[in-house]
Amino acid sequence: SAKMLRTCLFLTFLLGVCLSIKCYTGVVKDGEGAKVKLDCTDAIDKCSTSEISGVTTLACGGCSGLISDCEDCSSDYCNGGASVLPAMAVIISSIVLCMF
């Protein structure tokens, strides 16, 4: 039915929103500093952690190659150690609801 189709399209839209990567951003030195969760834009698909002179920087986006001590990753909050379970729950729910 038309209502079911609209519901599936809406859930697919929400799924796309949930798939944009989420990263920690901020600056930490000697275990102190600001670390904030951020939803990155759709064009960004990696998070990064870099260190210069004992200062760690967490950001949306991959390493540029300009900083030698930089690592990037491609899952939610991977640059800070959080879980991806909330995004997986939305993905699975959307798939199940669109099947029926």
Tab-separated table of N, CA and C in Angstrom:
chain	number	residue	atom	x	y	z
A	1	SER	N	0.837	-1.187	0.000
A	1	SER	CA	0.000	0.000	0.000
A	1	SER	C	0.879	1.245	0.000
A	2	ALA	N	0.268	2.382	-0.277
A	2	ALA	CA	0.997	3.647	-0.351
A	2	ALA	C	1.568	4.046	1.011
A	3	LYS	N	0.813	3.771	2.061
A	3	LYS	CA	1.290	4.123	3.402
A	3	LYS	C	2.536	3.298	3.757
A	4	MET	N	2.542	2.035	3.417
A	4	MET	CA	3.693	1.178	3.687
A	4	MET	C	4.903	1.658	2.891
A	5	LEU	N	4.698	2.050	1.638
A	5	LEU	CA	5.782	2.547	0.809
A	5	LEU	C	6.386	3.820	1.401
A	6	ARG	N	5.524	4.750	1.846
A	6	ARG	CA	6.017	5.986	2.482
A	6	ARG	C	6.807	5.666	3.740
A	7	THR	N	6.338	4.702	4.518
A	7	THR	CA	7.036	4.321	5.746
A	7	THR	C	8.417	3.752	5.431
A	8	CYS	N	8.491	2.892	4.432
A	8	CYS	CA	9.783	2.315	4.043
A	8	CYS	C	10.740	3.384	3.520
A	9	LEU	N	10.234	4.325	2.719
A	9	LEU	CA	11.080	5.408	2.219
A	9	LEU	C	11.592	6.276	3.364
A	10	PHE	N	10.734	6.561	4.329
A	10	PHE	CA	11.135	7.352	5.488
A	10	PHE	C	12.213	6.621	6.294
A	11	LEU	N	12.019	5.324	6.510
A	11	LEU	CA	13.017	4.549	7.262
A	11	LEU	C	14.341	4.458	6.505
A	12	THR	N	14.266	4.380	5.185
A	12	THR	CA	15.488	4.368	4.378
A	12	THR	C	16.224	5.699	4.510
A	13	PHE	N	15.483	6.800	4.542
A	13	PHE	CA	16.087	8.119	4.758
A	13	PHE	C	16.774	8.169	6.116
A	14	LEU	N	16.092	7.683	7.146
A	14	LEU	CA	16.689	7.662	8.482
A	14	LEU	C	17.938	6.794	8.518
A	15	LEU	N	17.914	5.711	7.798
A	15	LEU	CA	19.074	4.826	7.731
A	15	LEU	C	20.267	5.573	7.140
A	16	GLY	N	20.045	6.352	6.102
A	16	GLY	CA	21.118	7.144	5.502
A	16	GLY	C	21.688	8.154	6.471
A	17	VAL	N	20.830	8.769	7.263
A	17	VAL	CA	21.286	9.720	8.270
A	17	VAL	C	22.124	9.001	9.312
A	18	CYS	N	21.706	7.828	9.698
A	18	CYS	CA	22.432	7.067	10.715
A	18	CYS	C	23.767	6.552	10.200
A	19	LEU	N	23.916	6.438	8.881
A	19	LEU	CA	25.143	5.890	8.336
A	19	LEU	C	26.266	6.908	8.214
A	20	SER	N	25.972	8.213	8.366
A	20	SER	CA	27.082	9.161	8.368
A	20	SER	C	27.918	8.881	9.611
A	21	ILE	N	29.228	8.900	9.443
A	21	ILE	CA	30.118	8.488	10.524
A	21	ILE	C	30.091	9.492	11.680
A	22	LYS	N	30.281	8.967	12.860
A	22	LYS	CA	30.314	9.781	14.073
A	22	LYS	C	31.701	9.636	14.678
A	23	CYS	N	32.321	10.762	15.030
A	23	CYS	CA	33.690	10.740	15.548
A	23	CYS	C	33.780	11.554	16.833
A	24	TYR	N	34.819	11.252	17.591
A	24	TYR	CA	35.182	12.138	18.688
A	24	TYR	C	36.023	13.249	18.091
A	25	THR	N	35.817	14.477	18.567
A	25	THR	CA	36.636	15.606	18.152
A	25	THR	C	37.136	16.314	19.403
A	26	GLY	N	38.290	16.911	19.299
A	26	GLY	CA	38.822	17.663	20.420
A	26	GLY	C	40.322	17.506	20.549
A	27	VAL	N	40.833	18.068	21.652
A	27	VAL	CA	42.266	18.063	21.914
A	27	VAL	C	42.497	17.564	23.335
A	28	VAL	N	43.460	16.645	23.492
A	28	VAL	CA	43.765	16.055	24.800
A	28	VAL	C	45.277	16.100	25.016
A	29	LYS	N	45.689	16.538	26.208
A	29	LYS	CA	47.103	16.516	26.577
A	29	LYS	C	47.213	15.977	27.991
A	30	ASP	N	48.055	14.973	28.187
A	30	ASP	CA	48.271	14.353	29.499
A	30	ASP	C	46.959	13.879	30.126
A	31	GLY	N	46.058	13.350	29.302
A	31	GLY	CA	44.797	12.818	29.792
A	31	GLY	C	43.736	13.862	30.105
A	32	GLU	N	44.037	15.126	29.875
A	32	GLU	CA	43.070	16.195	30.146
A	32	GLU	C	42.758	16.946	28.864
A	33	GLY	N	41.525	17.383	28.769
A	33	GLY	CA	41.114	18.158	27.606
A	33	GLY	C	39.671	17.877	27.254
A	34	ALA	N	39.260	18.409	26.129
A	34	ALA	CA	37.871	18.275	25.683
A	34	ALA	C	37.778	17.203	24.608
A	35	LYS	N	36.833	16.281	24.787
A	35	LYS	CA	36.547	15.236	23.802
A	35	LYS	C	35.035	15.226	23.612
A	36	VAL	N	34.579	15.579	22.403
A	36	VAL	CA	33.158	15.753	22.124
A	36	VAL	C	32.723	14.798	21.012
A	37	LYS	N	31.541	14.202	21.138
A	37	LYS	CA	30.978	13.365	20.079
A	37	LYS	C	30.381	14.271	19.007
A	38	LEU	N	30.659	13.953	17.733
A	38	LEU	CA	30.179	14.779	16.635
A	38	LEU	C	29.707	13.905	15.481
A	39	ASP	N	28.557	14.251	14.890
A	39	ASP	CA	28.086	13.603	13.659
A	39	ASP	C	28.770	14.313	12.497
A	40	CYS	N	29.624	13.612	11.786
A	40	CYS	CA	30.350	14.210	10.660
A	40	CYS	C	29.416	14.320	9.457
A	41	THR	N	29.816	15.079	8.468
A	41	THR	CA	29.004	15.222	7.261
A	41	THR	C	29.071	13.939	6.427
A	42	ASP	N	28.157	13.800	5.487
A	42	ASP	CA	28.092	12.610	4.639
A	42	ASP	C	29.349	12.424	3.792
A	43	ALA	N	30.036	13.507	3.457
A	43	ALA	CA	31.228	13.411	2.605
A	43	ALA	C	32.417	12.813	3.353
A	44	ILE	N	32.363	12.775	4.665
A	44	ILE	CA	33.470	12.259	5.471
A	44	ILE	C	33.169	10.821	5.867
A	45	ASP	N	34.142	9.930	5.653
A	45	ASP	CA	33.921	8.526	5.974
A	45	ASP	C	34.971	7.948	6.923
A	46	LYS	N	35.794	8.826	7.525
A	46	LYS	CA	36.802	8.363	8.467
A	46	LYS	C	36.941	9.320	9.642
A	47	CYS	N	37.446	8.784	10.749
A	47	CYS	CA	37.824	9.570	11.922
A	47	CYS	C	39.341	9.483	12.029
A	48	SER	N	39.955	10.456	12.688
A	48	SER	CA	41.404	10.400	12.833
A	48	SER	C	41.849	10.785	14.242
A	49	THR	N	43.023	10.274	14.593
A	49	THR	CA	43.698	10.602	15.841
A	49	THR	C	45.139	10.912	15.485
A	50	SER	N	45.585	12.115	15.829
A	50	SER	CA	46.972	12.477	15.540
A	50	SER	C	47.619	13.031	16.808
A	51	GLU	N	48.951	12.964	16.846
A	51	GLU	CA	49.673	13.451	18.017
A	51	GLU	C	50.886	14.261	17.582
A	52	ILE	N	51.008	15.442	18.161
A	52	ILE	CA	52.155	16.316	17.921
A	52	ILE	C	52.597	16.871	19.272
A	53	SER	N	53.839	16.625	19.632
A	53	SER	CA	54.433	17.142	20.877
A	53	SER	C	53.598	16.805	22.105
A	54	GLY	N	53.071	15.595	22.179
A	54	GLY	CA	52.306	15.160	23.338
A	54	GLY	C	50.858	15.613	23.357
A	55	VAL	N	50.421	16.309	22.315
A	55	VAL	CA	49.037	16.767	22.221
A	55	VAL	C	48.315	15.896	21.206
A	56	THR	N	47.234	15.237	21.650
A	56	THR	CA	46.451	14.359	20.785
A	56	THR	C	45.248	15.127	20.249
A	57	THR	N	45.042	15.048	18.951
A	57	THR	CA	43.913	15.708	18.306
A	57	THR	C	43.003	14.642	17.713
A	58	LEU	N	41.725	14.729	18.041
A	58	LEU	CA	40.699	13.819	17.525
A	58	LEU	C	39.843	14.610	16.541
A	59	ALA	N	39.536	14.018	15.366
A	59	ALA	CA	38.817	14.789	14.358
A	59	ALA	C	38.015	13.914	13.410
A	60	CYS	N	37.057	14.562	12.710
A	60	CYS	CA	36.373	13.954	11.578
A	60	CYS	C	37.323	14.047	10.386
A	61	GLY	N	37.365	13.013	9.586
A	61	GLY	CA	38.219	13.023	8.405
A	61	GLY	C	39.461	12.180	8.602
A	62	GLY	N	39.977	11.666	7.511
A	62	GLY	CA	41.165	10.825	7.555
A	62	GLY	C	42.445	11.630	7.672
A	63	CYS	N	43.543	10.932	7.810
A	63	CYS	CA	44.859	11.561	7.894
A	63	CYS	C	45.236	12.148	6.535
A	64	SER	N	45.867	13.293	6.565
A	64	SER	CA	46.231	13.969	5.315
A	64	SER	C	47.606	13.584	4.808
A	65	GLY	N	48.432	12.970	5.650
A	65	GLY	CA	49.792	12.644	5.258
A	65	GLY	C	50.788	13.708	5.684
A	66	LEU	N	50.289	14.845	6.155
A	66	LEU	CA	51.173	15.917	6.611
A	66	LEU	C	51.701	15.660	8.020
A	67	ILE	N	50.973	14.861	8.802
A	67	ILE	CA	51.382	14.538	10.168
A	67	ILE	C	51.767	13.063	10.184
A	68	SER	N	52.994	12.781	10.602
A	68	SER	CA	53.478	11.399	10.548
A	68	SER	C	52.832	10.507	11.606
A	69	ASP	N	52.500	11.056	12.766
A	69	ASP	CA	51.907	10.256	13.838
A	69	ASP	C	50.385	10.414	13.803
A	70	CYS	N	49.760	9.822	12.794
A	70	CYS	CA	48.314	9.943	12.601
A	70	CYS	C	47.747	8.584	12.221
A	71	GLU	N	46.601	8.256	12.797
A	71	GLU	CA	45.889	7.028	12.456
A	71	GLU	C	44.455	7.389	12.137
A	72	ASP	N	43.887	6.734	11.122
A	72	ASP	CA	42.469	6.937	10.843
A	72	ASP	C	41.739	5.606	10.877
A	73	CYS	N	40.427	5.695	10.997
A	73	CYS	CA	39.580	4.508	11.103
A	73	CYS	C	38.220	4.844	10.489
A	74	SER	N	37.387	3.833	10.292
A	74	SER	CA	36.150	4.082	9.544
A	74	SER	C	34.891	3.508	10.183
A	75	SER	N	34.807	3.525	11.515
A	75	SER	CA	33.562	3.144	12.182
A	75	SER	C	33.221	4.197	13.231
A	76	ASP	N	31.971	4.221	13.658
A	76	ASP	CA	31.524	5.247	14.605
A	76	ASP	C	32.368	5.256	15.874
A	77	TYR	N	32.808	6.446	16.235
A	77	TYR	CA	33.590	6.707	17.455
A	77	TYR	C	34.827	5.814	17.574
A	78	CYS	N	35.371	5.390	16.450
A	78	CYS	CA	36.539	4.507	16.471
A	78	CYS	C	37.785	5.214	16.976
A	79	ASN	N	37.798	6.534	16.962
A	79	ASN	CA	38.959	7.248	17.466
A	79	ASN	C	38.836	7.568	18.952
A	80	GLY	N	37.904	6.871	19.633
A	80	GLY	CA	37.751	7.091	21.061
A	80	GLY	C	37.262	5.868	21.813
A	81	GLY	N	36.948	4.774	21.119
A	81	GLY	CA	36.612	3.517	21.778
A	81	GLY	C	35.159	3.284	22.126
A	82	ALA	N	34.194	3.909	21.457
A	82	ALA	CA	32.772	3.696	21.780
A	82	ALA	C	32.177	2.598	20.908
A	83	SER	N	30.964	2.231	21.199
A	83	SER	CA	30.282	1.119	20.546
A	83	SER	C	29.524	1.560	19.299
A	84	VAL	N	29.312	0.622	18.371
A	84	VAL	CA	28.510	0.879	17.174
A	84	VAL	C	27.119	0.256	17.299
A	85	LEU	N	26.763	-0.217	18.457
A	85	LEU	CA	25.481	-0.907	18.639
A	85	LEU	C	24.256	-0.045	18.334
A	86	PRO	N	24.190	1.252	18.711
A	86	PRO	CA	22.989	2.029	18.377
A	86	PRO	C	22.727	2.103	16.882
A	87	ALA	N	23.743	2.293	16.064
A	87	ALA	CA	23.549	2.354	14.613
A	87	ALA	C	23.095	1.013	14.070
A	88	MET	N	23.647	-0.066	14.584
A	88	MET	CA	23.247	-1.397	14.131
A	88	MET	C	21.785	-1.675	14.465
A	89	ALA	N	21.324	-1.212	15.613
A	89	ALA	CA	19.928	-1.416	15.996
A	89	ALA	C	18.992	-0.723	15.006
A	90	VAL	N	19.339	0.490	14.582
A	90	VAL	CA	18.511	1.221	13.619
A	90	VAL	C	18.520	0.516	12.267
A	91	ILE	N	19.671	0.056	11.837
A	91	ILE	CA	19.778	-0.629	10.543
A	91	ILE	C	18.928	-1.898	10.528
A	92	ILE	N	19.053	-2.723	11.537
A	92	ILE	CA	18.300	-3.972	11.607
A	92	ILE	C	16.804	-3.702	11.695
A	93	SER	N	16.401	-2.725	12.514
A	93	SER	CA	14.973	-2.379	12.632
A	93	SER	C	14.411	-1.926	11.302
A	94	SER	N	15.156	-1.104	10.573
A	94	SER	CA	14.680	-0.611	9.278
A	94	SER	C	14.488	-1.753	8.286
A	95	ILE	N	15.421	-2.669	8.255
A	95	ILE	CA	15.327	-3.802	7.339
A	95	ILE	C	14.111	-4.664	7.667
A	96	VAL	N	13.930	-4.972	8.948
A	96	VAL	CA	12.811	-5.806	9.357
A	96	VAL	C	11.477	-5.142	9.056
A	97	LEU	N	11.346	-3.834	9.333
A	97	LEU	CA	10.090	-3.140	9.087
A	97	LEU	C	9.763	-3.058	7.594
A	98	CYS	N	10.769	-2.935	6.757
A	98	CYS	CA	10.518	-2.848	5.306
A	98	CYS	C	10.165	-4.199	4.707
A	99	MET	N	10.477	-5.277	5.398
A	99	MET	CA	10.157	-6.614	4.887
A	99	MET	C	8.669	-6.929	5.020
A	100	PHE	N	7.994	-6.288	5.943
A	100	PHE	CA	6.590	-6.637	6.189
A	100	PHE	C	5.640	-5.571	5.763
